[in-house]
Amino acid sequence: MKMPQEMQLIDNSLLDQVVILTGAAGGIGSAIARTFHRLGARMLLADYDEQSVSRLALSLDPTGEQVLSIAYDASKPSDADAVVAKCIDRFGHIDHVVPAAAIFEDQPFATMTDAQWRRTMSINLDGVFYICRRSIPHIRSGGTIVTIASSAAHEGCSPEHVHYGASKGGVLAFTKSLARELSPNIRVNNVSPGTIDTPMVAELLRRSGDKWLSIIPAGRFGTGEEVGDAVAFLCSNASSYVMGQTIHVNGGSYMGG
Ligand SMILES: NC(=O)c1ccc[n+]([C@@H]2O[C@H](COP(=O)([O-])OP(=O)(O)OC[C@H]3O[C@@H](n4cnc5c(N)ncnc54)[C@H](O)[C@@H]3O)[C@@H](O)[C@H]2O)c1
């Protein structure tokens, strides 16, 4: 029998694996969820948008046995506690954590308030700490954490997004530092997307899509599925010697290290 292409690429090492995915209702998160579901993983999908994440979980698994959802605010430590508790209650352990929840708000730096700065940092960076810290005691040996940073972490962000750029730079350094501490039992890696066509950047692309497109050698924006494939690779045994690294999924727009 011919296996689907992704099965050939990363074997069946995600079959029955238990995944916590945050930001699961988003453009990239939902694509990651669909990819992992195809690969046979069991998942707890967490998102602030309770209705959308519940709809997604039900559409993937109407029985609710393999795929569950939970309402979750990444900026609240108690919500991270609840996510981990629900995952352990249902599945007994964790294999992979993919903290993808984030916000991307426009705000010129000169008038950025402390509250605006804190809001972005609390969701995009603190939230990654909260969920990873609480998950780690339950992650089985051989498990992984795959963070989602951004090209912004490597080359700086678009104007009016200094808080976002700083939060993603933090996620990148977090990833490398944690990889040193947890390897080899838990591998920690990062995916840094370029411009991916999702609700997060819809307004930016409406305003200045042509400008962003002109710097992408691929000649198009990326899809959530293309990010999902990179995440699946980093969670699978096919990446067993990859630790503390970044996969750039950006159509060639950024080719630095
Ligand atoms: N789309 C891009 O071009 C792009 C580029 C680089 C990096 N990224 C990163 O990819 C990840 C996914 O982004 P996306 O494009 O799918 O965005 P999206 O806006 O489509 O999805 C983000 C999801 O996060 C959820 N969310 C927002 N605030 C939350 C909170 N406080 N608690 C829990 N969930 C919350 C939203 O409800 C949404 O479902 C993010 O980490 C983002 O920074 C995206």
Short mmCIF file of C-alpha atoms and ligand atoms in Angstrom, two decimals:
data_model
loop_
_atom_site.label_atom_id
_atom_site.label_comp_id
_atom_site.label_asym_id
_atom_site.label_seq_id
_atom_site.Cartn_x
_atom_site.Cartn_y
_atom_site.Cartn_z
CA MET A 1 0.00 0.00 0.00
CA LYS A 2 1.29 3.44 -0.92
CA MET A 3 1.50 5.62 2.18
CA PRO A 4 0.59 9.29 2.13
CA GLN A 5 3.62 11.45 1.46
CA GLU A 6 3.91 12.72 5.04
CA MET A 7 3.91 9.15 6.37
CA GLN A 8 6.87 8.32 4.14
CA LEU A 9 8.71 11.42 5.31
CA ILE A 10 8.35 11.02 9.04
CA ASP A 11 7.34 7.33 9.42
CA ASN A 12 4.60 6.48 11.92
CA SER A 13 6.32 7.78 15.03
CA LEU A 14 3.46 10.19 15.82
CA LEU A 15 0.86 7.44 15.95
CA ASP A 16 -0.96 7.58 19.33
CA GLN A 17 1.46 10.23 20.59
CA VAL A 18 -0.09 12.78 22.93
CA VAL A 19 0.16 16.41 21.86
CA ILE A 20 -0.76 19.67 23.60
CA LEU A 21 -1.28 22.35 20.96
CA THR A 22 -2.11 25.95 21.90
CA GLY A 23 -3.47 28.55 19.52
CA ALA A 24 -5.10 25.54 17.91
CA ALA A 25 -8.04 27.44 16.42
CA GLY A 26 -5.79 29.78 14.43
CA GLY A 27 -4.72 29.53 10.81
CA ILE A 28 -1.45 27.77 11.59
CA GLY A 29 -2.68 25.97 14.72
CA SER A 30 -5.64 24.38 12.96
CA ALA A 31 -3.40 23.24 10.11
CA ILE A 32 -0.98 21.69 12.62
CA ALA A 33 -3.95 19.96 14.27
CA ARG A 34 -5.13 18.51 10.95
CA THR A 35 -1.62 17.28 10.11
CA PHE A 36 -1.15 15.60 13.49
CA HIS A 37 -4.61 14.06 13.28
CA ARG A 38 -3.77 12.54 9.88
CA LEU A 39 -0.62 11.12 11.46
CA GLY A 40 -2.65 9.43 14.20
CA ALA A 41 -1.74 11.63 17.18
CA ARG A 42 -4.00 12.19 20.16
CA MET A 43 -4.41 15.85 20.98
CA LEU A 44 -5.59 18.41 23.46
CA LEU A 45 -6.36 21.57 21.48
CA ALA A 46 -6.28 24.77 23.54
CA ASP A 47 -7.35 28.23 22.44
CA TYR A 48 -8.87 31.46 23.70
CA ASP A 49 -11.58 31.09 21.06
CA GLU A 50 -13.54 28.36 22.79
CA GLN A 51 -16.20 27.92 20.10
CA SER A 52 -13.77 27.60 17.21
CA VAL A 53 -11.44 25.20 18.99
CA SER A 54 -14.32 23.03 20.12
CA ARG A 55 -15.69 22.96 16.54
CA LEU A 56 -12.27 21.99 15.21
CA ALA A 57 -11.85 19.16 17.72
CA LEU A 58 -15.29 17.78 16.92
CA SER A 59 -14.69 18.00 13.18
CA LEU A 60 -11.49 15.96 13.56
CA ASP A 61 -12.88 13.44 16.04
CA PRO A 62 -16.64 13.42 16.68
CA THR A 63 -16.16 10.76 19.37
CA GLY A 64 -13.95 13.06 21.47
CA GLU A 65 -11.69 10.13 22.30
CA GLN A 66 -8.57 11.11 20.35
CA VAL A 67 -9.00 14.88 20.10
CA LEU A 68 -10.22 17.14 22.93
CA SER A 69 -10.43 20.89 23.28
CA ILE A 70 -10.22 23.35 26.14
CA ALA A 71 -10.76 27.09 26.54
CA TYR A 72 -7.44 28.64 27.48
CA ASP A 73 -5.90 32.06 27.98
CA ALA A 74 -2.15 31.74 27.40
CA SER A 75 -1.46 34.70 29.69
CA LYS A 76 -2.98 32.95 32.72
CA PRO A 77 -0.82 30.47 34.67
CA SER A 78 -3.96 28.82 36.08
CA ASP A 79 -5.18 28.08 32.53
CA ALA A 80 -1.88 26.35 31.77
CA ASP A 81 -2.42 24.27 34.92
CA ALA A 82 -5.89 23.34 33.66
CA VAL A 83 -4.62 22.33 30.21
CA VAL A 84 -1.95 20.03 31.64
CA ALA A 85 -4.38 18.57 34.19
CA LYS A 86 -6.94 17.79 31.47
CA CYS A 87 -4.32 16.18 29.27
CA ILE A 88 -3.01 13.99 32.09
CA ASP A 89 -6.51 13.12 33.23
CA ARG A 90 -7.46 11.92 29.75
CA PHE A 91 -4.23 10.54 28.30
CA GLY A 92 -1.98 9.95 31.34
CA HIS A 93 1.12 11.62 29.92
CA ILE A 94 2.40 14.11 27.31
CA ASP A 95 4.68 13.46 24.33
CA HIS A 96 4.78 16.79 22.50
CA VAL A 97 3.99 20.41 23.30
CA VAL A 98 3.46 22.98 20.56
CA PRO A 99 2.74 26.41 22.05
CA ALA A 100 1.46 28.36 19.02
CA ALA A 101 -0.90 30.88 20.65
CA ALA A 102 0.11 34.48 19.99
CA ILE A 103 -1.20 37.92 19.14
CA PHE A 104 0.12 40.44 16.62
CA GLU A 105 -1.20 43.93 17.39
CA ASP A 106 -0.35 47.16 15.56
CA GLN A 107 1.09 49.85 17.80
CA PRO A 108 3.67 52.54 16.96
CA PHE A 109 6.46 52.27 19.50
CA ALA A 110 6.48 55.97 20.39
CA THR A 111 3.01 55.70 21.91
CA MET A 112 3.10 52.09 23.10
CA THR A 113 1.76 51.84 26.64
CA ASP A 114 3.19 49.58 29.30
CA ALA A 115 -0.07 47.64 29.23
CA GLN A 116 0.17 47.06 25.46
CA TRP A 117 3.77 45.85 25.82
CA ARG A 118 2.83 43.57 28.72
CA ARG A 119 -0.21 42.11 26.94
CA THR A 120 1.89 40.92 24.01
CA MET A 121 4.68 39.62 26.21
CA SER A 122 2.26 37.87 28.55
CA ILE A 123 0.57 35.90 25.76
CA ASN A 124 3.47 35.39 23.33
CA LEU A 125 6.34 34.76 25.76
CA ASP A 126 5.06 34.24 29.33
CA GLY A 127 2.42 31.90 27.91
CA VAL A 128 5.11 29.70 26.35
CA PHE A 129 6.88 29.50 29.72
CA TYR A 130 3.66 28.70 31.63
CA ILE A 131 2.59 25.80 29.43
CA CYS A 132 6.08 24.31 28.90
CA ARG A 133 7.06 24.52 32.57
CA ARG A 134 3.91 22.73 33.64
CA SER A 135 4.10 20.12 30.88
CA ILE A 136 7.73 19.09 31.29
CA PRO A 137 7.31 16.86 34.37
CA HIS A 138 4.77 14.83 32.36
CA ILE A 139 6.60 14.63 29.01
CA ARG A 140 7.86 11.12 28.38
CA SER A 141 11.46 10.52 27.42
CA GLY A 142 11.74 10.92 23.65
CA GLY A 143 9.19 13.73 23.65
CA THR A 144 9.57 17.15 22.12
CA ILE A 145 8.69 20.80 22.47
CA VAL A 146 8.35 22.75 19.22
CA THR A 147 8.00 26.49 19.70
CA ILE A 148 6.70 28.85 17.02
CA ALA A 149 8.78 32.02 16.73
CA SER A 150 8.87 34.06 13.53
CA SER A 151 11.26 35.53 10.98
CA ALA A 152 10.77 38.59 13.20
CA ALA A 153 12.90 36.87 15.87
CA HIS A 154 15.83 36.67 13.45
CA GLU A 155 15.69 39.84 11.40
CA GLY A 156 13.45 42.21 13.36
CA CYS A 157 9.76 42.83 12.83
CA SER A 158 7.66 45.05 10.63
CA PRO A 159 7.08 48.63 11.90
CA GLU A 160 4.56 49.01 14.74
CA HIS A 161 5.30 45.48 16.03
CA VAL A 162 8.31 45.95 18.32
CA HIS A 163 6.55 44.16 21.17
CA TYR A 164 5.77 41.20 18.89
CA GLY A 165 9.38 41.08 17.61
CA ALA A 166 10.74 41.18 21.16
CA SER A 167 8.39 38.43 22.30
CA LYS A 168 9.43 36.17 19.42
CA GLY A 169 13.12 36.90 20.02
CA GLY A 170 12.45 35.73 23.57
CA VAL A 171 10.78 32.55 22.32
CA LEU A 172 13.81 31.79 20.15
CA ALA A 173 16.32 32.23 23.01
CA PHE A 174 13.98 30.28 25.30
CA THR A 175 14.03 27.41 22.81
CA LYS A 176 17.80 27.18 22.51
CA SER A 177 18.34 27.56 26.27
CA LEU A 178 15.75 24.93 27.13
CA ALA A 179 17.18 22.58 24.51
CA ARG A 180 20.54 22.65 26.28
CA GLU A 181 18.88 21.89 29.62
CA LEU A 182 16.50 19.11 28.52
CA SER A 183 18.40 17.28 25.77
CA PRO A 184 18.59 14.45 25.05
CA ASN A 185 15.48 13.22 26.89
CA ILE A 186 13.26 15.97 25.52
CA ARG A 187 14.23 17.63 22.24
CA VAL A 188 13.36 21.32 21.97
CA ASN A 189 13.24 23.00 18.56
CA ASN A 190 11.64 25.94 16.81
CA VAL A 191 9.78 26.72 13.63
CA SER A 192 10.05 30.31 12.41
CA PRO A 193 7.41 31.12 9.81
CA GLY A 194 7.71 33.99 7.38
CA THR A 195 4.48 35.44 6.04
CA ILE A 196 1.78 32.80 6.27
CA ASP A 197 -1.68 33.55 4.96
CA THR A 198 -3.76 33.40 8.17
CA PRO A 199 -6.12 35.71 10.05
CA MET A 200 -3.14 37.03 12.05
CA VAL A 201 -1.71 38.92 9.10
CA ALA A 202 -4.87 39.46 7.04
CA GLU A 203 -5.01 43.17 7.80
CA LEU A 204 -1.28 43.64 7.18
CA LEU A 205 -1.57 41.89 3.83
CA ARG A 206 -4.64 43.93 2.91
CA ARG A 207 -2.68 47.13 3.60
CA SER A 208 0.69 46.20 2.14
CA GLY A 209 0.55 42.65 0.76
CA ASP A 210 2.27 43.59 -2.52
CA LYS A 211 5.28 44.94 -0.65
CA TRP A 212 5.66 41.74 1.40
CA LEU A 213 5.12 39.54 -1.63
CA SER A 214 7.86 41.30 -3.57
CA ILE A 215 10.55 40.05 -1.13
CA ILE A 216 9.49 36.38 -1.19
CA PRO A 217 11.43 34.27 -3.70
CA ALA A 218 8.64 31.66 -3.64
CA GLY A 219 6.37 34.29 -5.18
CA ARG A 220 3.53 33.57 -2.74
CA PHE A 221 2.66 33.56 0.94
CA GLY A 222 2.95 30.34 2.90
CA THR A 223 0.18 28.08 4.14
CA GLY A 224 -0.52 26.77 7.62
CA GLU A 225 -0.04 23.25 6.25
CA GLU A 226 3.52 24.07 5.25
CA VAL A 227 4.25 25.15 8.82
CA GLY A 228 2.45 22.04 10.11
CA ASP A 229 4.73 19.76 8.08
CA ALA A 230 7.83 21.33 9.66
CA VAL A 231 6.35 20.97 13.16
CA ALA A 232 5.47 17.31 12.50
CA PHE A 233 9.00 16.62 11.29
CA LEU A 234 10.48 18.13 14.48
CA CYS A 235 8.16 16.05 16.66
CA SER A 236 8.90 12.83 14.77
CA ASN A 237 11.76 10.37 15.08
CA ALA A 238 12.94 11.57 11.65
CA SER A 239 14.50 14.55 13.48
CA SER A 240 16.04 12.52 16.32
CA TYR A 241 19.43 14.31 16.07
CA VAL A 242 17.95 17.82 15.73
CA MET A 243 18.15 19.83 18.98
CA GLY A 244 17.88 23.55 19.65
CA GLN A 245 17.40 24.30 15.94
CA THR A 246 15.10 26.43 13.85
CA ILE A 247 13.34 25.43 10.65
CA HIS A 248 12.54 28.54 8.63
CA VAL A 249 9.30 28.23 6.65
CA ASN A 250 9.30 31.47 4.70
CA GLY A 251 9.51 30.89 0.95
CA GLY A 252 13.10 32.17 1.03
CA SER A 253 12.28 35.66 2.31
CA TYR A 254 14.92 35.31 5.06
CA MET A 255 17.97 33.13 4.44
CA GLY A 256 20.10 34.00 7.44
CA GLY A 257 21.22 31.48 10.04
N1 LIG B 1 0.78 34.10 10.12
C1 LIG B 1 2.03 34.49 10.03
O1 LIG B 1 2.45 35.12 9.04
C2 LIG B 1 3.00 34.15 11.13
C3 LIG B 1 4.34 34.47 10.91
C4 LIG B 1 5.27 34.17 11.91
C5 LIG B 1 4.87 33.54 13.07
N2 LIG B 1 3.55 33.24 13.24
C6 LIG B 1 3.20 32.59 14.50
O2 LIG B 1 2.45 31.42 14.26
C7 LIG B 1 1.57 31.17 15.36
C8 LIG B 1 0.16 30.99 14.85
O3 LIG B 1 -0.23 32.20 14.19
P1 LIG B 1 -1.44 32.24 13.15
O4 LIG B 1 -0.95 32.88 11.92
O5 LIG B 1 -2.10 30.93 13.09
O6 LIG B 1 -2.37 33.31 13.88
P2 LIG B 1 -3.95 33.29 14.12
O7 LIG B 1 -4.28 34.66 14.56
O8 LIG B 1 -4.64 32.72 12.95
O9 LIG B 1 -4.08 32.27 15.33
C9 LIG B 1 -3.67 32.60 16.63
C10 LIG B 1 -4.55 31.81 17.59
O10 LIG B 1 -4.12 32.14 18.91
C11 LIG B 1 -5.29 32.33 19.68
N3 LIG B 1 -5.02 33.24 20.81
C12 LIG B 1 -4.89 34.59 20.78
N4 LIG B 1 -4.73 35.06 22.03
C13 LIG B 1 -4.73 33.98 22.85
C14 LIG B 1 -4.61 33.81 24.24
N5 LIG B 1 -4.48 34.86 25.08
N6 LIG B 1 -4.66 32.56 24.73
C15 LIG B 1 -4.83 31.50 23.92
N7 LIG B 1 -4.98 31.59 22.60
C16 LIG B 1 -4.91 32.83 22.07
C17 LIG B 1 -6.33 32.92 18.74
O11 LIG B 1 -7.65 32.71 19.24
C18 LIG B 1 -6.03 32.16 17.46
O12 LIG B 1 -6.81 30.99 17.37
C19 LIG B 1 1.75 32.36 16.29
O13 LIG B 1 2.67 32.02 17.31
C20 LIG B 1 2.33 33.42 15.40
O14 LIG B 1 3.05 34.40 16.12
C21 LIG B 1 2.61 33.53 12.31
#
